[in-house]
Tab-separated table of C-alpha atoms in Angstrom:
chain	number	residue	atom	x	y	z
Q	1	MET	CA	-18.087	-3.624	15.760
Q	2	ASN	CA	-17.925	-1.466	18.891
Q	3	LEU	CA	-21.554	-1.286	19.967
Q	4	ASP	CA	-23.044	-2.825	23.096
Q	5	PRO	CA	-26.852	-2.530	22.928
Q	6	TYR	CA	-27.235	-3.755	26.498
Q	7	GLN	CA	-25.091	-0.902	27.770
Q	8	ILE	CA	-26.805	1.573	25.454
Q	9	ARG	CA	-30.245	0.564	26.740
Q	10	LYS	CA	-29.323	1.892	30.174
Q	11	ASP	CA	-29.323	5.413	28.708
Q	12	PHE	CA	-32.968	5.150	27.559
Q	13	PRO	CA	-35.405	5.333	30.491
Q	14	ILE	CA	-38.440	4.164	28.532
Q	15	LEU	CA	-36.812	0.865	27.539
Q	16	SER	CA	-37.041	-0.368	31.142
Q	17	ARG	CA	-40.724	0.448	31.354
Q	18	ILE	CA	-43.288	-2.156	32.345
Q	19	LEU	CA	-46.536	-1.621	30.459
Q	20	PRO	CA	-49.979	-1.493	32.156
Q	21	ASN	CA	-50.569	-5.140	31.200
Q	22	GLY	CA	-47.463	-6.167	33.135
Q	23	LYS	CA	-45.364	-6.873	30.055
Q	24	PRO	CA	-41.956	-5.263	29.490
Q	25	LEU	CA	-41.798	-2.936	26.511
Q	26	VAL	CA	-40.237	-4.366	23.359
Q	27	TYR	CA	-39.974	-1.349	21.087
Q	28	LEU	CA	-39.721	-2.215	17.377
Q	29	ASP	CA	-41.280	0.861	15.789
Q	30	ASN	CA	-38.152	2.913	15.206
Q	31	GLY	CA	-39.132	3.599	11.600
Q	32	ALA	CA	-41.888	5.808	12.988
Q	33	SER	CA	-39.878	7.442	15.783
Q	34	SER	CA	-36.882	6.540	17.903
Q	35	GLN	CA	-36.691	6.612	21.673
Q	36	LYS	CA	-34.669	9.315	23.440
Q	37	PRO	CA	-31.598	8.946	25.661
Q	38	LYS	CA	-31.537	10.664	29.024
Q	39	SER	CA	-29.012	13.215	27.753
Q	40	VAL	CA	-31.524	14.464	25.167
Q	41	ILE	CA	-34.383	14.491	27.673
Q	42	ASP	CA	-32.281	16.371	30.202
Q	43	ALA	CA	-31.055	18.920	27.635
Q	44	THR	CA	-34.593	19.692	26.519
Q	45	SER	CA	-35.819	20.023	30.093
Q	46	ASN	CA	-32.795	22.099	31.097
Q	47	TYR	CA	-33.540	24.671	28.403
Q	48	TYR	CA	-36.987	25.303	29.860
Q	49	ALA	CA	-35.717	25.209	33.441
Q	50	ASN	CA	-32.612	27.375	33.059
Q	51	ASP	CA	-32.198	28.910	29.587
Q	52	ASN	CA	-35.719	29.672	28.377
Q	53	ALA	CA	-35.730	32.764	26.159
Q	54	ASN	CA	-36.417	33.596	22.541
Q	55	ILE	CA	-33.463	33.646	20.177
Q	56	HIS	CA	-31.895	36.045	17.689
Q	57	ARG	CA	-33.624	39.102	19.203
Q	58	GLY	CA	-32.656	39.776	22.790
Q	59	VAL	CA	-29.524	41.532	23.997
Q	60	TYR	CA	-29.801	40.046	27.479
Q	61	TYR	CA	-27.880	36.995	28.682
Q	62	LEU	CA	-30.588	34.319	28.427
Q	63	SER	CA	-31.462	35.237	24.848
Q	64	GLN	CA	-27.834	35.392	23.816
Q	65	HIS	CA	-27.083	32.041	25.459
Q	66	ALA	CA	-30.123	30.324	23.928
Q	67	THR	CA	-29.129	31.718	20.532
Q	68	GLU	CA	-25.624	30.341	20.951
Q	69	LEU	CA	-26.958	26.863	21.828
Q	70	PHE	CA	-29.371	26.929	18.898
Q	71	GLU	CA	-26.792	28.047	16.330
Q	72	ARG	CA	-24.189	25.658	17.705
Q	73	THR	CA	-26.586	22.858	16.753
Q	74	ARG	CA	-26.714	24.155	13.188
Q	75	ILE	CA	-22.922	24.019	12.924
Q	76	LYS	CA	-22.838	20.571	14.519
Q	77	THR	CA	-25.487	19.310	12.072
Q	78	SER	CA	-23.475	20.643	9.160
Q	79	HIS	CA	-20.353	18.824	10.340
Q	80	PHE	CA	-22.218	15.604	11.192
Q	81	PHE	CA	-23.626	15.300	7.685
Q	82	GLN	CA	-20.631	16.870	5.943
Q	83	ALA	CA	-22.785	19.566	4.393
Q	84	GLN	CA	-21.613	22.460	2.264
Q	85	CYS	CA	-21.745	24.953	5.129
Q	86	ALA	CA	-23.829	25.817	8.194
Q	87	LYS	CA	-25.924	28.292	6.183
Q	88	ALA	CA	-27.095	25.356	4.068
Q	89	ILE	CA	-28.823	23.822	7.119
Q	90	ILE	CA	-32.429	25.002	7.535
Q	91	PHE	CA	-34.333	23.919	10.635
Q	92	THR	CA	-37.942	22.860	10.023
Q	93	ARG	CA	-40.596	20.888	11.878
Q	94	GLY	CA	-39.676	17.598	10.191
Q	95	THR	CA	-39.155	15.861	6.861
Q	96	THR	CA	-42.694	16.685	5.759
Q	97	ASP	CA	-42.148	20.367	6.473
Q	98	SER	CA	-38.785	20.325	4.686
Q	99	ILE	CA	-40.256	18.811	1.525
Q	100	ASN	CA	-43.176	21.234	1.553
Q	101	LEU	CA	-40.716	24.112	1.938
Q	102	VAL	CA	-38.959	23.049	-1.266
Q	103	ALA	CA	-42.250	22.516	-3.068
Q	104	GLN	CA	-43.551	25.943	-2.119
Q	105	ALA	CA	-40.413	28.085	-2.209
Q	106	TRP	CA	-38.419	26.440	-4.999
Q	107	GLY	CA	-41.132	24.526	-6.830
Q	108	ARG	CA	-43.613	27.346	-7.328
Q	109	THR	CA	-40.813	29.431	-8.825
Q	110	HIS	CA	-39.235	26.841	-11.110
Q	111	ILE	CA	-42.011	24.392	-12.045
Q	112	GLY	CA	-44.251	25.512	-14.893
Q	113	GLU	CA	-46.910	24.169	-17.219
Q	114	GLY	CA	-45.793	21.035	-19.026
Q	115	ASP	CA	-42.766	20.462	-16.805
Q	116	GLU	CA	-42.166	17.065	-15.244
Q	117	ILE	CA	-41.564	16.003	-11.647
Q	118	VAL	CA	-40.168	12.495	-11.210
Q	119	LEU	CA	-40.931	10.405	-8.117
Q	120	SER	CA	-41.020	6.674	-7.393
Q	121	VAL	CA	-43.993	4.413	-6.796
Q	122	GLN	CA	-42.927	3.712	-3.209
Q	123	GLU	CA	-42.639	7.250	-1.890
Q	124	HIS	CA	-43.989	8.165	1.529
Q	125	HIS	CA	-47.035	10.404	1.246
Q	126	SER	CA	-44.870	13.279	2.493
Q	127	ASN	CA	-42.838	13.002	-0.708
Q	128	LEU	CA	-45.851	12.495	-2.926
Q	129	VAL	CA	-48.770	14.697	-1.884
Q	130	PRO	CA	-46.828	18.024	-1.968
Q	131	TRP	CA	-45.774	17.309	-5.563
Q	132	GLN	CA	-49.305	16.297	-6.520
Q	133	MET	CA	-50.541	19.632	-5.200
Q	134	LEU	CA	-47.825	21.558	-7.023
Q	135	ALA	CA	-48.382	19.687	-10.287
Q	136	GLN	CA	-52.107	20.414	-10.153
Q	137	GLU	CA	-51.465	24.095	-9.499
Q	138	LYS	CA	-48.816	24.457	-12.212
Q	139	LYS	CA	-50.306	21.995	-14.725
Q	140	ALA	CA	-47.122	19.967	-14.551
Q	141	PHE	CA	-46.828	16.202	-14.948
Q	142	LEU	CA	-45.781	13.520	-12.486
Q	143	LYS	CA	-43.719	10.552	-13.658
Q	144	PHE	CA	-42.672	7.557	-11.589
Q	145	ILE	CA	-39.657	5.303	-11.364
Q	146	PRO	CA	-41.014	1.750	-10.987
Q	147	ILE	CA	-39.697	-0.891	-8.607
Q	148	LYS	CA	-38.613	-4.455	-9.216
Q	149	GLU	CA	-40.088	-7.453	-7.459
Q	150	ASP	CA	-37.443	-7.122	-4.724
Q	151	THR	CA	-38.523	-3.438	-4.233
Q	152	THR	CA	-35.281	-1.954	-5.573
Q	153	TYR	CA	-35.669	0.783	-8.192
Q	154	ASP	CA	-36.076	-0.388	-11.773
Q	155	LEU	CA	-33.739	1.915	-13.701
Q	156	SER	CA	-33.930	0.095	-17.036
Q	157	ASN	CA	-35.880	2.974	-18.634
Q	158	LEU	CA	-34.334	5.799	-16.637
Q	159	ASN	CA	-33.490	7.904	-19.695
Q	160	GLU	CA	-37.125	7.805	-20.814
Q	161	ILE	CA	-38.375	8.744	-17.340
Q	162	ILE	CA	-35.915	11.561	-16.600
Q	163	THR	CA	-35.845	13.777	-19.674
Q	164	LYS	CA	-35.111	17.343	-20.726
Q	165	ARG	CA	-38.595	18.221	-19.501
Q	166	THR	CA	-37.748	17.028	-15.977
Q	167	LYS	CA	-37.273	19.865	-13.535
Q	168	LEU	CA	-37.062	17.884	-10.299
Q	169	VAL	CA	-36.541	14.332	-9.102
Q	170	ALA	CA	-37.758	13.749	-5.530
Q	171	ILE	CA	-36.930	10.299	-4.249
Q	172	SER	CA	-36.276	8.352	-1.058
Q	173	GLN	CA	-32.912	6.910	-0.140
Q	174	MET	CA	-34.358	4.151	2.046
Q	175	SER	CA	-37.882	2.753	2.006
Q	176	ASN	CA	-39.838	3.160	5.210
Q	177	VAL	CA	-41.874	0.071	4.300
Q	178	THR	CA	-39.262	-2.506	3.283
Q	179	GLY	CA	-35.999	-0.953	4.442
Q	180	THR	CA	-34.598	-1.179	0.920
Q	181	ILE	CA	-31.552	1.087	0.570
Q	182	HIS	CA	-31.288	2.570	-2.902
Q	183	ASP	CA	-28.084	3.391	-4.727
Q	184	LEU	CA	-28.939	6.816	-6.130
Q	185	THR	CA	-25.768	7.238	-8.224
Q	186	LYS	CA	-27.349	6.529	-11.607
Q	187	ILE	CA	-30.348	8.711	-10.814
Q	188	ILE	CA	-28.153	11.626	-9.728
Q	189	ASP	CA	-25.966	11.231	-12.837
Q	190	ARG	CA	-29.036	11.335	-15.066
Q	191	VAL	CA	-30.384	14.382	-13.216
Q	192	ARG	CA	-27.132	16.204	-13.928
Q	193	GLN	CA	-27.258	15.211	-17.593
Q	194	VAL	CA	-30.636	16.873	-18.119
Q	195	GLY	CA	-29.969	19.897	-15.906
Q	196	ALA	CA	-32.666	19.097	-13.342
Q	197	LYS	CA	-32.545	19.224	-9.542
Q	198	ILE	CA	-32.795	16.342	-7.076
Q	199	LEU	CA	-34.354	16.171	-3.619
Q	200	VAL	CA	-33.637	13.125	-1.474
Q	201	ASP	CA	-36.025	12.062	1.273
Q	202	GLY	CA	-33.537	10.909	3.897
Q	203	ALA	CA	-36.015	10.404	6.731
Q	204	GLN	CA	-35.097	6.722	7.092
Q	205	ALA	CA	-31.498	6.772	5.885
Q	206	ALA	CA	-30.102	9.677	7.894
Q	207	CYS	CA	-30.594	7.914	11.217
Q	208	HIS	CA	-29.094	4.569	10.234
Q	209	MET	CA	-25.941	5.158	8.180
Q	210	PRO	CA	-23.207	7.716	7.524
Q	211	ILE	CA	-24.380	10.477	5.166
Q	212	HIS	CA	-21.906	12.731	3.320
Q	213	LEU	CA	-24.024	15.386	1.652
Q	214	VAL	CA	-21.329	17.076	-0.401
Q	215	ASP	CA	-20.144	13.727	-1.775
Q	216	MET	CA	-23.721	12.767	-2.658
Q	217	ASP	CA	-24.071	15.889	-4.824
Q	218	VAL	CA	-27.774	16.332	-4.097
Q	219	ASP	CA	-29.555	19.671	-4.324
Q	220	PHE	CA	-31.867	19.065	-1.353
Q	221	TYR	CA	-31.818	16.513	1.460
Q	222	ALA	CA	-34.609	16.278	4.053
Q	223	PHE	CA	-34.762	14.378	7.338
Q	224	SER	CA	-36.278	14.414	10.848
Q	225	GLY	CA	-34.584	14.668	14.226
Q	226	HIS	CA	-37.131	12.492	16.049
Q	227	LYS	CA	-36.075	9.400	14.101
Q	228	MET	CA	-32.474	9.842	15.249
Q	229	LEU	CA	-32.859	10.091	19.030
Q	230	GLY	CA	-33.927	13.759	18.962
Q	231	PRO	CA	-37.151	15.469	20.048
Q	232	THR	CA	-40.229	15.630	17.848
Q	233	GLY	CA	-40.940	18.788	15.889
Q	234	VAL	CA	-37.379	19.196	14.603
Q	235	GLY	CA	-36.422	18.608	10.998
Q	236	VAL	CA	-33.628	19.620	8.698
Q	237	LEU	CA	-33.550	20.717	5.100
Q	238	PHE	CA	-30.132	20.781	3.504
Q	239	GLY	CA	-29.895	22.718	0.279
Q	240	LYS	CA	-26.999	23.837	-1.856
Q	241	GLU	CA	-26.206	27.346	-0.736
Q	242	GLU	CA	-26.601	28.961	-4.157
Q	243	ILE	CA	-30.033	27.362	-4.577
Q	244	LEU	CA	-31.231	28.418	-1.142
Q	245	GLU	CA	-29.943	31.952	-1.740
Q	246	ALA	CA	-32.104	32.242	-4.844
Q	247	MET	CA	-35.227	30.764	-3.229
Q	248	PRO	CA	-37.950	33.154	-2.096
Q	249	PRO	CA	-39.319	32.687	1.440
Q	250	TRP	CA	-42.286	30.411	1.925
Q	251	LEU	CA	-43.463	31.747	5.302
Q	252	GLY	CA	-43.426	35.403	6.236
Q	253	GLY	CA	-43.119	36.883	9.703
Q	254	GLY	CA	-40.633	37.581	12.403
Q	255	ASP	CA	-36.926	36.765	12.203
Q	256	MET	CA	-36.908	36.275	8.406
Q	257	ILE	CA	-36.828	39.956	7.466
Q	258	GLU	CA	-34.172	42.597	6.985
Q	259	SER	CA	-36.517	45.584	6.889
Q	260	VAL	CA	-40.276	46.034	6.698
Q	261	GLU	CA	-42.313	48.885	5.244
Q	262	LEU	CA	-46.077	49.086	5.142
Q	263	GLU	CA	-46.269	47.774	1.588
Q	264	SER	CA	-43.008	45.871	1.078
Q	265	SER	CA	-40.220	44.043	2.866
Q	266	THR	CA	-36.689	42.868	2.257
Q	267	TYR	CA	-35.555	39.523	3.581
Q	268	ALA	CA	-32.755	38.384	5.844
Q	269	ALA	CA	-29.801	36.362	4.667
Q	270	LEU	CA	-29.640	32.582	4.990
Q	271	PRO	CA	-30.632	30.694	6.990
Q	272	ALA	CA	-33.018	33.166	8.657
Q	273	LYS	CA	-34.853	33.892	5.397
Q	274	LEU	CA	-36.336	30.406	5.453
Q	275	GLU	CA	-36.980	30.136	9.213
Q	276	ALA	CA	-39.856	32.465	10.003
Q	277	GLY	CA	-41.153	32.799	13.556
Q	278	THR	CA	-40.061	31.291	16.839
Q	279	PRO	CA	-38.622	27.822	16.184
Q	280	ASN	CA	-38.629	24.733	18.377
Q	281	ILE	CA	-35.662	26.020	20.381
Q	282	ALA	CA	-35.742	23.311	23.045
Q	283	GLY	CA	-36.081	20.626	20.387
Q	284	VAL	CA	-33.119	21.885	18.375
Q	285	ILE	CA	-30.969	22.046	21.513
Q	286	GLY	CA	-32.052	18.496	22.366
Q	287	PHE	CA	-31.191	17.427	18.823
Q	288	SER	CA	-27.648	18.670	19.406
Q	289	HIS	CA	-27.282	16.122	22.194
Q	290	ALA	CA	-28.794	13.413	19.972
Q	291	LEU	CA	-26.058	14.101	17.440
Q	292	ASP	CA	-23.470	13.888	20.214
Q	293	TYR	CA	-24.828	10.500	21.219
Q	294	LEU	CA	-24.846	9.150	17.664
Q	295	GLN	CA	-21.364	10.523	17.062
Q	296	LYS	CA	-20.074	8.741	20.153
Q	297	VAL	CA	-21.600	5.406	19.147
Q	298	GLY	CA	-20.638	5.806	15.477
Q	299	MET	CA	-22.967	5.635	12.492
Q	300	LYS	CA	-20.944	2.809	10.917
Q	301	ASN	CA	-21.346	0.801	14.104
Q	302	ILE	CA	-25.087	1.473	14.102
Q	303	LYS	CA	-25.396	0.318	10.501
Q	304	GLU	CA	-23.458	-2.880	11.232
Q	305	HIS	CA	-25.520	-3.602	14.349
Q	306	GLU	CA	-28.766	-3.191	12.440
Q	307	ARG	CA	-27.466	-5.448	9.675
Q	308	MET	CA	-26.805	-8.153	12.261
Q	309	LEU	CA	-30.284	-7.736	13.742
Q	310	THR	CA	-31.917	-7.769	10.310
Q	311	GLU	CA	-30.074	-10.930	9.300
Q	312	TYR	CA	-31.119	-12.602	12.554
Q	313	ALA	CA	-34.730	-11.454	12.175
Q	314	LEU	CA	-34.978	-12.679	8.584
Q	315	GLU	CA	-33.490	-16.049	9.529
Q	316	ARG	CA	-35.967	-16.534	12.367
Q	317	LEU	CA	-39.021	-15.170	10.557
Q	318	ASN	CA	-38.347	-17.229	7.438
Q	319	ARG	CA	-38.749	-20.355	9.569
Q	320	ILE	CA	-42.344	-19.384	10.342
Q	321	GLY	CA	-44.852	-20.791	7.885
Q	322	GLY	CA	-47.472	-18.513	6.388
Q	323	LEU	CA	-45.362	-15.338	6.431
Q	324	GLN	CA	-44.667	-13.205	3.383
Q	325	ILE	CA	-41.614	-10.961	3.854
Q	326	TYR	CA	-41.173	-7.959	1.566
Q	327	GLY	CA	-37.985	-6.378	0.314
Q	328	THR	CA	-34.662	-7.462	-1.086
Q	329	GLU	CA	-32.738	-10.441	0.273
Q	330	ASP	CA	-29.469	-8.576	-0.302
Q	331	LEU	CA	-28.431	-7.351	3.141
Q	332	ASP	CA	-26.116	-4.791	1.547
Q	333	LYS	CA	-29.229	-3.119	0.152
Q	334	ARG	CA	-31.402	-3.395	3.235
Q	335	GLY	CA	-31.660	-1.366	6.406
Q	336	GLY	CA	-33.045	-2.373	9.781
Q	337	VAL	CA	-36.645	-2.895	8.693
Q	338	VAL	CA	-38.598	-6.126	8.192
Q	339	SER	CA	-42.085	-5.831	6.729
Q	340	PHE	CA	-44.314	-8.899	6.508
Q	341	THR	CA	-47.859	-10.196	6.216
Q	342	MET	CA	-49.434	-13.333	7.678
Q	343	ASP	CA	-51.659	-15.470	5.486
Q	344	GLY	CA	-55.318	-14.828	6.213
Q	345	ILE	CA	-54.678	-12.502	9.153
Q	346	HIS	CA	-55.121	-8.749	8.909
Q	347	PRO	CA	-52.069	-6.705	9.990
Q	348	HIS	CA	-54.175	-4.821	12.544
Q	349	ASP	CA	-55.067	-8.100	14.261
Q	350	VAL	CA	-51.400	-9.057	14.329
Q	351	GLY	CA	-50.449	-5.721	15.830
Q	352	SER	CA	-53.125	-5.916	18.510
Q	353	ILE	CA	-52.054	-9.365	19.674
Q	354	LEU	CA	-48.381	-8.390	19.672
Q	355	ASP	CA	-49.316	-5.377	21.783
Q	356	GLU	CA	-50.767	-7.739	24.386
Q	357	GLU	CA	-47.274	-9.224	24.622
Q	358	GLY	CA	-45.650	-5.798	24.956
Q	359	VAL	CA	-44.223	-5.879	21.417
Q	360	ALA	CA	-44.653	-2.546	19.637
Q	361	ILE	CA	-44.566	-2.726	15.844
Q	362	ARG	CA	-46.212	-0.640	13.137
Q	363	VAL	CA	-49.099	-2.035	11.098
Q	364	GLY	CA	-50.995	-0.566	8.157
Q	365	HIS	CA	-50.051	1.133	4.906
Q	366	HIS	CA	-47.201	3.165	6.459
Q	367	CYS	CA	-48.223	6.283	4.508
Q	368	CYS	CA	-47.429	4.429	1.280
Q	369	GLN	CA	-50.846	3.590	-0.125
Q	370	PRO	CA	-49.753	3.464	-3.811
Q	371	LEU	CA	-47.097	0.875	-2.919
Q	372	MET	CA	-49.666	-1.205	-1.020
Q	373	LYS	CA	-51.918	-1.076	-4.067
Q	374	GLN	CA	-49.099	-2.309	-6.279
Q	375	LEU	CA	-48.358	-5.132	-3.842
Q	376	ALA	CA	-52.104	-5.916	-3.722
Q	377	ILE	CA	-52.241	-5.901	0.081
Q	378	PRO	CA	-54.048	-3.672	2.615
Q	379	GLY	CA	-50.901	-3.163	4.656
Q	380	THR	CA	-48.012	-4.904	6.363
Q	381	CYS	CA	-46.615	-5.576	9.798
Q	382	ARG	CA	-43.347	-3.662	10.165
Q	383	ALA	CA	-40.645	-4.286	12.730
Q	384	SER	CA	-37.883	-1.674	12.628
Q	385	PHE	CA	-34.658	-1.741	14.617
Q	386	TYR	CA	-32.200	0.726	16.096
Q	387	LEU	CA	-28.988	0.828	18.094
Q	388	TYR	CA	-30.623	-0.240	21.382
Q	389	ASN	CA	-32.458	-3.301	20.030
Q	390	THR	CA	-31.218	-6.808	20.783
Q	391	LYS	CA	-31.668	-10.363	19.569
Q	392	GLU	CA	-33.934	-10.873	22.571
Q	393	ASP	CA	-36.282	-8.232	21.135
Q	394	ILE	CA	-36.519	-10.253	17.942
Q	395	ASP	CA	-37.052	-13.448	19.919
Q	396	ALA	CA	-39.975	-11.721	21.655
Q	397	LEU	CA	-41.356	-10.742	18.242
Q	398	VAL	CA	-41.154	-14.338	17.016
Q	399	HIS	CA	-42.746	-15.678	20.189
Q	400	SER	CA	-45.607	-13.209	19.815
Q	401	ILE	CA	-46.152	-14.210	16.193
Q	402	ASP	CA	-46.438	-17.808	17.377
Q	403	LYS	CA	-49.210	-16.626	19.702
Q	404	VAL	CA	-50.974	-14.956	16.767
Q	405	LYS	CA	-50.901	-18.208	14.818
Q	406	SER	CA	-52.147	-20.138	17.829
Q	407	ILE	CA	-55.064	-17.766	18.372
Q	408	PHE	CA	-56.075	-17.995	14.736
Q	409	GLY	CA	-55.962	-21.792	14.814
Q	410	ARG	CA	-52.709	-22.363	13.007
Q	411	VAL	CA	-49.821	-24.531	14.086
Q	412	ALA	CA	-47.157	-22.578	15.938
Q	413	ARG	CA	-43.558	-22.530	14.757
Q	414	LYS	CA	-41.513	-25.537	15.843
């Protein structure tokens, strides 16, 4: 493994920050958003300082240069994820925006009364609520793939769940709650058998492992740049070119038209047709540098590093009495996320005490309320890792949990 987190940390200014309480920052909330290297920060700032202009419209130098930087990112994204072509990469505001784009542009055209949309019981609200809204509008039905006790998908009744009435399966590749990585092969095979389409929520997976979109044979793949070292407000929707070509626009306005009359319009070719208005130009340019950084480090190296951290975290946390850890024990099926509860202590209390120690984790339902209901808990404490995290970060987490137990009158870990 060729990854030195201590060297990498030097590229991230925020990781050397001392918090107002005097504690050094221990950032373990990468499932929500990653930190940004200086190269990304500088690229975003440089656009506003030296290249600021709108794209696709101006004939002057700044506009042409900004357009070139923006479109170069599209090509780079296509290569990074081994997509069908650059035209199949649509820039959005994030995973949520990408999924809503499919629901509105593709779904409203192809989902009708009595049709079925298949999800899983552990989907993020971003991959649940849009389909609820569409199903209510179209009088369609939602069906759900259940999960096993170890939070992997239960595919024992897959043929009864995905049927000839299924028009779309929308499912996550990696759980944002437990870090469970799902093998989607059987689901994709079944989708092809019934002639349906599949959308994969890759918000968690895309930033932690190599993704080969053509090899996956998915119809749509959605992810966010801010979880993979890029700026906020940048997302990507990959779609098979022939599907995107046939999709009507969702948003109307500038840059997505070919010609406009008073009572009708014709639309631009891909990808412009699905990118109305002025985009987050600075963010997309910054995302280009995030991809450069990840490419240099290597996604396989990142995955291996997170596996090591996860194994170390599980070993240390399992020695603490009164902790319930969620997710599979199979490290081959688990990403860099550890979600746990502490007996008799609310996750919010845990998070507040850890914050006093400078340890930043996520607590709550993680936008997965149906999963929390199935697990019969109000929420969890989630520590999530990335390429710049170290064993010392996990040691700080464990030490802080000992403090939680001490405050609540329990015996600290020996």
